[in-house]
C-alpha positions as a printed Julia matrix, in Angstrom:
249×3 Matrix{Float64}:
  -39.32  -200.75  -55.9
  -38.47  -197.77  -55.5
  -38.31  -197.43  -59.27
  -42.22  -199.45  -59.71
  -42.99  -196.21  -57.04
  -41.61  -193.58  -58.96
  -43.36  -194.73  -62.46
  -46.99  -194.89  -60.18
  -46.23  -190.93  -58.78
  -44.9   -190.1   -62.69
  -48.1   -191.83  -64.24
  -50.27  -189.9   -61.4
  -48.56  -186.76  -62.59
  -48.85  -187.27  -66.15
  -52.58  -188.14  -65.4
  -53.18  -185.09  -63.56
  -50.95  -183.07  -66.14
  -53.14  -184.42  -68.9
  -56.74  -183.19  -67.02
  -55.4   -179.79  -66.21
  -54.13  -179.2   -70.21
  -57.43  -180.76  -71.21
  -59.99  -178.77  -69.03
  -59.16  -175.65  -71.16
  -60.18  -177.9   -74.44
  -63.4   -179.09  -72.57
  -64.56  -175.63  -70.9
  -63.77  -173.97  -74.76
  -66.48  -176.97  -76.49
  -69.05  -176.62  -73.49
  -69.05  -173.15  -74.17
  -69.09  -173.45  -77.42
  -72.47  -175.7   -77.66
  -73.53  -173.66  -74.91
  -73.63  -170.1   -77.22
  -74.83  -172.66  -80.53
  -77.59  -174.06  -77.93
  -78.61  -170.05  -77.3
  -78.16  -168.87  -81.06
  -80.73  -171.78  -81.85
  -82.65  -170.78  -79.39
  -82.83  -166.65  -80.68
  -83.51  -168.25  -84.17
  -86.87  -169.29  -83.07
  -87.35  -166.56  -80.95
  -86.91  -164.08  -83.69
  -89.0   -166.3   -85.89
  -91.8   -165.62  -83.48
  -91.27  -161.98  -82.41
  -91.32  -161.42  -86.5
  -94.63  -163.69  -87.19
  -97.58  -161.39  -87.46
 -100.53  -161.7   -86.27
 -103.06  -163.11  -88.87
 -106.5   -163.24  -87.85
 -107.74  -166.42  -88.78
 -104.75  -168.19  -88.27
 -104.51  -171.41  -86.37
 -101.99  -170.74  -84.0
 -102.53  -166.59  -83.41
 -106.74  -167.83  -82.7
 -104.95  -170.9   -80.6
 -103.13  -168.25  -78.4
 -105.52  -165.33  -78.32
 -108.19  -167.54  -77.02
 -106.17  -168.75  -74.28
 -104.51  -165.7   -73.06
 -108.69  -164.23  -73.19
 -109.26  -167.28  -71.03
 -106.42  -166.87  -68.76
 -107.48  -162.84  -68.35
 -111.18  -163.39  -68.08
 -109.95  -165.96  -65.18
 -107.93  -163.07  -63.73
 -110.23  -161.15  -63.55
 -113.17  -163.73  -62.15
 -116.04  -162.69  -65.05
 -117.56  -165.46  -66.52
 -116.24  -166.57  -69.79
 -117.57  -166.08  -73.24
 -116.07  -166.95  -77.54
 -113.32  -165.04  -77.79
 -114.43  -163.84  -80.9
 -117.28  -161.68  -81.7
 -119.79  -159.01  -80.18
 -119.69  -161.03  -76.95
 -116.13  -160.7   -76.47
 -115.71  -156.55  -76.86
 -116.46  -155.96  -73.33
 -113.83  -158.84  -71.72
 -111.24  -157.65  -74.14
 -111.74  -154.04  -72.98
 -112.57  -154.78  -69.74
 -109.14  -157.04  -69.64
 -107.29  -153.32  -70.56
 -107.11  -154.03  -74.41
 -107.46  -150.48  -75.96
 -109.08  -151.7   -79.21
 -112.89  -153.9   -78.67
 -110.46  -156.54  -81.64
 -107.37  -156.76  -80.1
 -105.75  -158.15  -83.11
 -103.96  -154.82  -84.45
 -102.51  -154.49  -80.75
 -100.06  -157.86  -81.38
  -98.64  -156.4   -84.21
  -95.68  -154.82  -82.26
  -94.68  -158.16  -81.09
  -96.05  -160.6   -83.44
  -96.4   -164.41  -81.69
  -93.89  -164.09  -79.54
  -95.74  -161.08  -77.54
  -98.7   -163.35  -77.7
  -96.47  -166.32  -75.84
  -95.1   -163.7   -73.49
  -98.36  -162.06  -72.14
  -99.96  -166.24  -72.21
  -96.86  -166.71  -69.97
  -97.25  -163.89  -67.76
 -100.61  -164.53  -67.03
 -100.52  -168.32  -66.06
  -96.97  -168.28  -63.89
  -97.66  -164.42  -62.78
 -101.07  -163.87  -62.68
 -100.24  -161.73  -59.29
  -98.35  -158.8   -61.58
 -100.75  -159.24  -64.23
 -103.85  -158.5   -61.75
 -101.51  -155.11  -61.05
 -101.61  -154.0   -64.33
 -104.65  -154.95  -65.02
 -106.06  -152.18  -62.74
 -104.34  -149.37  -64.88
 -103.27  -147.05  -65.51
 -100.96  -148.1   -68.5
 -102.81  -150.35  -71.3
 -102.08  -154.17  -70.5
 -101.55  -155.26  -73.69
  -99.36  -152.01  -74.72
  -97.76  -152.71  -71.84
  -97.38  -156.49  -72.03
  -96.1   -155.97  -75.94
  -93.42  -153.13  -75.08
  -91.84  -155.53  -72.5
  -91.64  -158.29  -74.93
  -89.98  -155.95  -77.01
  -87.51  -154.8   -73.7
  -86.42  -158.66  -73.27
  -85.95  -159.61  -76.79
  -83.71  -155.99  -77.22
  -82.03  -157.32  -74.35
  -81.57  -161.3   -75.08
  -80.56  -160.08  -78.38
  -83.64  -161.26  -80.28
  -84.73  -157.93  -81.67
  -82.99  -155.92  -84.35
  -82.8   -152.29  -83.49
  -85.36  -152.13  -86.29
  -87.7   -154.0   -84.52
  -86.74  -152.5   -81.08
  -87.88  -148.89  -82.41
  -91.28  -150.83  -82.32
  -91.3   -149.64  -78.52
  -91.97  -146.83  -77.14
  -88.68  -145.96  -75.29
  -85.53  -146.37  -77.67
  -83.21  -149.04  -77.83
  -79.91  -148.68  -75.82
  -79.4   -151.51  -74.36
  -75.39  -152.99  -73.51
  -73.46  -154.16  -76.13
  -72.93  -157.46  -74.16
  -76.41  -158.36  -73.27
  -77.18  -160.85  -75.51
  -73.34  -162.34  -74.47
  -75.49  -162.05  -70.7
  -78.41  -164.36  -71.37
  -76.3   -166.67  -73.15
  -76.79  -169.31  -70.46
  -80.19  -168.43  -69.7
  -81.19  -168.93  -73.39
  -79.63  -171.9   -73.89
  -81.89  -174.26  -71.11
  -85.56  -173.52  -72.61
  -88.26  -170.77  -73.8
  -88.82  -170.27  -70.27
  -86.3   -168.39  -69.69
  -86.64  -165.76  -72.22
  -90.34  -165.61  -70.81
  -88.93  -164.95  -67.61
  -87.28  -161.67  -68.39
  -90.3   -160.67  -70.54
  -92.37  -161.19  -66.73
  -89.69  -159.51  -64.58
  -89.72  -156.75  -66.99
  -93.44  -156.02  -66.51
  -92.89  -156.56  -62.86
  -90.5   -153.84  -62.57
  -92.68  -151.55  -64.73
  -95.34  -152.29  -62.2
  -92.8   -151.25  -59.0
  -91.49  -148.23  -61.15
  -95.26  -146.97  -61.42
  -95.85  -147.78  -58.19
  -93.13  -145.92  -56.26
  -94.35  -143.19  -57.7
  -97.96  -143.62  -58.26
  -97.35  -142.75  -62.17
  -99.92  -142.14  -64.47
 -100.79  -142.43  -67.58
  -98.98  -140.14  -69.22
  -95.19  -141.61  -67.13
  -95.23  -144.09  -68.85
  -92.38  -143.47  -70.86
  -90.24  -143.04  -67.72
  -91.53  -146.54  -66.17
  -90.91  -148.78  -69.31
  -87.16  -147.07  -69.25
  -86.67  -147.19  -65.12
  -87.86  -151.09  -66.06
  -85.41  -151.97  -68.77
  -82.38  -150.32  -67.06
  -82.83  -152.85  -63.76
  -83.45  -156.15  -65.82
  -80.42  -154.86  -67.91
  -78.61  -155.09  -64.39
  -80.28  -158.12  -63.02
  -78.89  -159.71  -66.77
  -75.68  -158.13  -65.97
  -75.43  -160.71  -63.59
  -75.47  -164.11  -66.84
  -77.76  -165.68  -64.6
  -77.43  -169.21  -65.89
  -80.78  -170.85  -66.1
  -85.01  -169.17  -64.5
  -83.59  -170.08  -60.73
  -80.62  -167.61  -60.76
  -82.97  -165.43  -62.21
  -85.55  -165.39  -60.14
  -83.03  -165.5   -57.16
  -81.17  -162.18  -58.66
  -84.65  -160.49  -59.21
  -86.47  -160.96  -55.46
  -82.56  -159.61  -54.45
  -84.41  -155.71  -55.89
  -85.23  -153.69  -52.94
  -88.54  -153.2   -52.7
  -90.17  -150.37  -51.29
  -92.87  -151.45  -48.2
């Protein structure tokens, strides 16, 4: 009986040791799977960033139409077609510098449109504030798309040169985004929305004018970079970090 009990205890110990010995292998496998998922997501996002906005392209026109309608709805305007003379005033009121918005999306490719649409649909309050000015809405959004893309490892340094705020992204930023990007595209879109919100608060804090865009954009980039340094595991964790940022009353 003693030997049987001893064997049972030894078996339990062996099982525990086996579990402990296998854990690093399991953790390594999980980390590898996470990294591969994030890398695949980055590849898709990078492809969207480098896919140009081409007039007449079905996907581009669909996204552009949805952005126009979402902006029109947010502004409380009567909807019109997103193309043609009747749309020109709508694009202008929506904060686009040109009556035809196509040139403005060249910097961010189709990714810029996806980001803008996500912000309009999921963060209308932030967009409404930005639409009041003084920064051109489209230009602000595309710049923040490039900020998010650089921080997440989606954009290269050459891509970042398209933004007006330079390239000073921390080396470990893509690694800190790994878990966030592995879950869904929404993780990246929320980084962009977070950058837009930080940009608007930076503007509001100092009552900045149109010529102060660069300073506010740099402040937004630094805030988002700091939040991402906490390596949020998913969108909810990122939102929780964002809610902890002190706000001026």
